[in-house]
């Protein structure tokens, strides 16, 4: 899978996918693209990417197919739907789903791909829009060692920490662990700010102190600053975080594992979505603590 010899198909050019695909193109790969909103592909096409009208036509031509979409239902439709990837990929193609999706669906994709002589990996990412722009994503991979080694040159154009976690579905399970940890860290940041403000402190000065010690975290240094600036724009959408927390909660229940913080987070992010804040950034959770949402 080297530049100049491999064609890479990329489906899903949203907040993160567009940047991720651009790094593949800049590395010298022939890039085929498709996305639900064609206008999102215009910048890449201007730089040399090739537009494909649907997943089937892209899959028929690509040596490696990368998908980066929002929801498990979209992943399932892309891989198993009418003119889907699995039925139309050329022999020996490598399929890499970088969406955050269901571990169970990742296992099904791997099995179906294998029946057709294809290789498949689940490779969700962490790092948000900034990680996608800067090619510093953490990539959590599930699948076979040989497929992982084949995909590493492509994955290396998009991320810095790239680890094979185990067999099919392991990447998605690792991403669920990541999101559980993110939820806890973000809740701690939001509640620390709310407490500091109610105590009459300057929350900026408080964060300057506590972020340098054992309480420090990426959520505190990044989303904490956004909260203080009243910036609730999406680095990561509330609606997508709710989706992730729902997947994690369902998986935990299937394993008979009680995770009360995860359950609380899923419930509060559901409230935010119901209040019409699904397209805001996850840090908008702070508004639940200020009474702004009623």
Coordinates of C-alpha atoms in Angstrom, one line a residue:
X1 CA 0.0 0.0 0.0
X2 CA 2.6 2.6 -1.1
X3 CA 2.1 6.0 -2.8
X4 CA 2.0 5.7 -6.6
X5 CA 0.9 2.0 -6.6
X6 CA -2.2 2.0 -4.4
X7 CA -5.6 3.6 -4.9
X8 CA -7.4 4.6 -1.7
X9 CA -11.1 5.1 -1.5
X10 CA -12.4 7.4 1.2
X11 CA -16.1 7.6 2.1
X12 CA -17.3 10.3 4.6
X13 CA -15.8 13.8 4.4
X14 CA -17.3 15.4 7.5
X15 CA -15.7 17.4 10.3
X16 CA -12.8 14.9 10.6
X17 CA -13.0 12.8 7.5
X18 CA -12.2 15.7 5.1
X19 CA -8.9 16.4 6.9
X20 CA -8.1 12.7 7.2
X21 CA -8.6 12.2 3.5
X22 CA -6.5 15.2 2.7
X23 CA -3.5 13.7 4.4
X24 CA -3.8 10.6 2.3
X25 CA -3.8 12.7 -0.8
X26 CA -0.9 14.8 0.3
X27 CA 1.1 11.6 0.9
X28 CA 0.9 10.8 -2.8
X29 CA -1.8 8.2 -2.9
X30 CA -4.4 8.2 -5.7
X31 CA -7.5 9.2 -3.8
X32 CA -11.1 8.3 -4.7
X33 CA -13.8 10.0 -2.7
X34 CA -17.5 9.8 -2.0
X35 CA -19.6 11.6 0.6
X36 CA -23.3 12.3 1.3
X37 CA -22.9 16.0 0.6
X38 CA -20.8 16.3 -2.7
X39 CA -19.9 19.9 -2.0
X40 CA -17.7 18.7 0.9
X41 CA -15.5 17.0 -1.7
X42 CA -14.8 20.1 -3.8
X43 CA -11.6 21.1 -2.1
X44 CA -10.1 17.6 -2.3
X45 CA -11.2 17.3 -6.0
X46 CA -9.5 20.6 -6.7
X47 CA -6.3 19.1 -5.3
X48 CA -6.6 15.9 -7.5
X49 CA -9.0 13.6 -5.8
X50 CA -11.4 11.7 -8.0
X51 CA -15.1 11.8 -7.3
X52 CA -17.1 8.5 -7.3
X53 CA -20.9 8.6 -7.4
X54 CA -21.5 5.8 -4.9
X55 CA -19.8 3.3 -2.6
X56 CA -20.0 0.5 -5.3
X57 CA -18.1 2.4 -8.0
X58 CA -15.5 3.5 -5.5
X59 CA -15.1 0.0 -4.0
X60 CA -14.7 -1.6 -7.4
X61 CA -11.6 0.5 -8.1
X62 CA -9.9 1.0 -4.7
X63 CA -7.2 -1.2 -3.2
X64 CA -8.0 0.1 0.3
X65 CA -11.4 1.5 1.3
X66 CA -11.6 3.8 4.3
X67 CA -15.0 4.8 5.8
X68 CA -15.6 7.6 8.3
X69 CA -19.3 8.2 8.9
X70 CA -21.4 9.1 11.9
X71 CA -23.6 6.2 12.9
X72 CA -23.6 2.4 12.9
X73 CA -26.7 2.4 10.7
X74 CA -24.7 4.3 8.1
X75 CA -21.8 1.9 8.4
X76 CA -24.1 -1.1 8.0
X77 CA -25.7 0.5 4.9
X78 CA -22.3 1.2 3.3
X79 CA -21.0 -2.3 3.8
X80 CA -24.1 -4.5 3.5
X81 CA -26.7 -2.3 1.7
X82 CA -27.7 -2.1 -2.0
X83 CA -24.5 -1.6 -4.0
X84 CA -22.5 -1.9 -0.8
X85 CA -18.8 -2.2 -0.3
X86 CA -18.5 -5.9 0.5
X87 CA -20.4 -7.0 -2.6
X88 CA -18.5 -4.7 -4.9
X89 CA -15.0 -4.5 -3.6
X90 CA -12.3 -5.9 -5.9
X91 CA -10.6 -9.1 -4.8
X92 CA -8.0 -8.7 -2.1
X93 CA -9.1 -5.2 -1.1
X94 CA -8.6 -4.0 2.4
X95 CA -11.6 -2.4 4.2
X96 CA -10.9 0.0 7.1
X97 CA -13.9 1.4 9.0
X98 CA -12.7 4.4 11.1
X99 CA -16.2 5.3 12.2
X100 CA -17.0 4.9 15.9
X101 CA -19.5 2.0 15.6
X102 CA -20.7 -1.2 17.2
X103 CA -18.2 -3.9 18.1
X104 CA -20.7 -6.5 17.0
X105 CA -21.1 -4.8 13.6
X106 CA -17.3 -4.8 13.2
X107 CA -17.2 -8.5 13.8
X108 CA -19.9 -9.1 11.1
X109 CA -18.1 -6.9 8.6
X110 CA -14.9 -8.9 9.2
X111 CA -16.6 -12.2 8.7
X112 CA -18.5 -11.1 5.6
X113 CA -15.3 -9.6 4.1
X114 CA -13.4 -12.8 4.7
X115 CA -16.0 -14.9 2.9
X116 CA -15.3 -12.8 -0.2
X117 CA -11.5 -12.9 0.1
X118 CA -11.3 -9.4 1.5
X119 CA -9.5 -8.1 4.6
X120 CA -11.2 -5.8 7.1
X121 CA -10.2 -3.7 10.1
X122 CA -12.2 -1.7 12.6
X123 CA -10.0 1.4 13.4
X124 CA -11.9 4.2 15.2
X125 CA -10.0 7.3 16.2
X126 CA -9.6 9.7 19.0
X127 CA -8.3 13.3 18.8
X128 CA -11.2 15.3 17.5
X129 CA -11.1 17.8 14.7
X130 CA -7.7 19.2 15.8
X131 CA -6.2 15.7 15.7
X132 CA -7.6 15.1 12.2
X133 CA -6.3 18.4 10.9
X134 CA -2.8 17.9 12.4
X135 CA -2.6 14.1 11.6
X136 CA -2.0 13.3 15.2
X137 CA -5.0 11.0 15.8
X138 CA -4.9 8.0 18.1
X139 CA -6.0 5.0 16.0
X140 CA -7.4 1.9 17.8
X141 CA -7.4 -1.1 15.6
X142 CA -9.1 -4.5 15.6
X143 CA -8.5 -7.3 13.2
X144 CA -5.8 -9.6 11.8
X145 CA -2.1 -8.8 12.1
X146 CA -1.4 -9.1 8.4
X147 CA -4.2 -6.7 7.5
X148 CA -3.0 -4.3 10.2
X149 CA 0.5 -4.3 8.8
X150 CA -0.9 -3.7 5.3
X151 CA -2.9 -0.7 6.5
X152 CA -0.2 0.9 8.6
X153 CA 1.3 3.2 5.8
X154 CA -2.2 4.6 5.2
X155 CA -3.1 4.9 8.9
X156 CA 0.3 6.6 9.5
X157 CA -0.7 9.5 7.3
X158 CA -3.6 10.3 9.6
X159 CA -2.3 9.5 13.1
X160 CA 0.6 9.1 15.5
X161 CA -0.5 6.5 18.0
X162 CA -1.6 3.4 16.0
X163 CA -2.1 0.2 18.0
X164 CA -3.5 -3.2 17.2
X165 CA -5.7 -4.0 20.1
X166 CA -6.7 -7.6 19.2
X167 CA -9.1 -9.4 16.9
X168 CA -12.2 -8.0 15.1
X169 CA -14.2 -5.6 17.2
X170 CA -11.3 -4.8 19.5
X171 CA -10.8 -1.4 18.0
X172 CA -14.4 -0.5 18.7
X173 CA -14.2 -1.8 22.3
X174 CA -11.1 0.3 22.9
X175 CA -12.9 3.3 21.5
X176 CA -15.8 2.7 24.0
X177 CA -13.3 2.6 26.8
X178 CA -11.9 5.9 25.5
X179 CA -15.3 7.5 25.5
X180 CA -16.1 6.3 29.0
X181 CA -12.9 7.9 30.2
X182 CA -13.7 11.1 28.2
X183 CA -17.1 11.3 29.8
X184 CA -15.7 11.1 33.3
X185 CA -12.9 13.6 32.6
X186 CA -15.3 16.1 31.0
X187 CA -17.8 15.8 33.9
X188 CA -15.0 16.5 36.3
X189 CA -14.0 19.6 34.4
X190 CA -17.5 21.0 34.1
X191 CA -18.3 20.4 37.8
X192 CA -15.0 21.9 38.9
X193 CA -15.8 25.1 36.9
X194 CA -19.3 25.2 38.3
X195 CA -18.0 24.8 41.9
X196 CA -15.3 27.4 41.5
X197 CA -17.8 29.9 40.1
X198 CA -20.4 29.3 42.9
X199 CA -17.6 29.7 45.5
X200 CA -16.8 33.2 44.1
X201 CA -13.5 32.2 42.6
X202 CA -12.1 33.2 39.2
X203 CA -12.5 29.9 37.3
X204 CA -9.7 30.8 34.9
X205 CA -7.2 31.1 37.8
X206 CA -8.6 27.9 39.3
X207 CA -8.0 26.0 36.1
X208 CA -4.5 27.5 35.8
X209 CA -3.7 26.0 39.2
X210 CA -5.5 22.6 39.1
X211 CA -4.6 21.8 35.5
X212 CA -0.9 21.6 36.4
X213 CA -1.4 18.8 39.0
X214 CA -3.1 15.4 39.2
X215 CA -6.5 16.8 38.2
X216 CA -5.1 17.9 34.8
X217 CA -6.5 16.4 31.6
X218 CA -7.0 17.1 27.9
X219 CA -10.6 17.9 28.6
X220 CA -9.6 20.5 31.2
X221 CA -7.0 22.2 29.1
X222 CA -9.1 22.2 25.9
X223 CA -12.8 22.1 26.7
X224 CA -12.3 23.9 30.0
X225 CA -10.8 26.9 28.1
X226 CA -13.7 26.8 25.7
X227 CA -16.3 26.8 28.5
X228 CA -14.6 29.9 30.0
X229 CA -14.7 31.6 26.6
X230 CA -18.4 30.6 26.1
X231 CA -17.4 28.7 23.0
X232 CA -19.8 25.8 22.6
X233 CA -19.0 25.1 19.0
X234 CA -18.3 21.4 18.1
X235 CA -14.9 20.0 18.3
X236 CA -17.0 16.8 18.8
X237 CA -20.8 16.9 18.4
X238 CA -23.1 16.2 21.3
X239 CA -25.2 14.0 19.0
X240 CA -22.2 11.8 18.1
X241 CA -21.0 11.6 21.7
X242 CA -24.5 10.5 22.7
X243 CA -24.3 7.8 20.0
X244 CA -21.0 6.6 21.3
X245 CA -22.2 6.5 24.9
X246 CA -25.2 4.6 23.8
X247 CA -23.1 2.0 22.1
X248 CA -20.8 1.7 25.2
X249 CA -23.8 1.4 27.5
X250 CA -25.3 -1.4 25.4
X251 CA -22.0 -3.3 25.2
X252 CA -21.5 -2.9 29.0
X253 CA -25.0 -4.3 29.7
X254 CA -24.4 -7.2 27.3
X255 CA -21.3 -8.0 29.4
X256 CA -23.3 -7.6 32.6
X257 CA -21.1 -4.7 33.7
X258 CA -22.7 -1.9 35.7
X259 CA -21.1 1.5 34.9
X260 CA -23.1 4.2 36.7
X261 CA -21.0 7.2 35.5
X262 CA -21.5 6.0 31.9
X263 CA -25.3 5.7 32.5
X264 CA -25.4 9.2 34.0
X265 CA -23.5 10.7 31.1
X266 CA -25.7 9.0 28.5
X267 CA -28.8 10.3 30.3
X268 CA -27.5 13.9 30.5
X269 CA -26.3 14.0 26.9
X270 CA -29.7 12.6 25.8
X271 CA -31.3 15.6 27.6
X272 CA -29.0 18.0 25.7
X273 CA -30.1 16.4 22.4
X274 CA -33.7 16.6 23.4
X275 CA -33.2 20.3 24.0
X276 CA -32.0 20.8 20.5
X277 CA -28.3 21.0 21.3
X278 CA -27.1 17.9 19.3
X279 CA -25.0 20.0 17.0
X280 CA -23.2 21.8 19.8
X281 CA -19.8 20.7 21.2
X282 CA -19.7 18.3 24.1
X283 CA -18.6 21.1 26.5
X284 CA -22.2 22.5 26.2
X285 CA -22.8 20.1 29.1
X286 CA -21.8 23.1 31.3
X287 CA -25.1 24.8 30.5
X288 CA -27.0 22.1 32.5
X289 CA -25.1 23.3 35.6
X290 CA -25.9 27.0 35.0
X291 CA -29.6 26.7 34.7
X292 CA -29.5 28.2 31.2
X293 CA -31.5 25.2 29.8
X294 CA -34.3 25.3 32.4

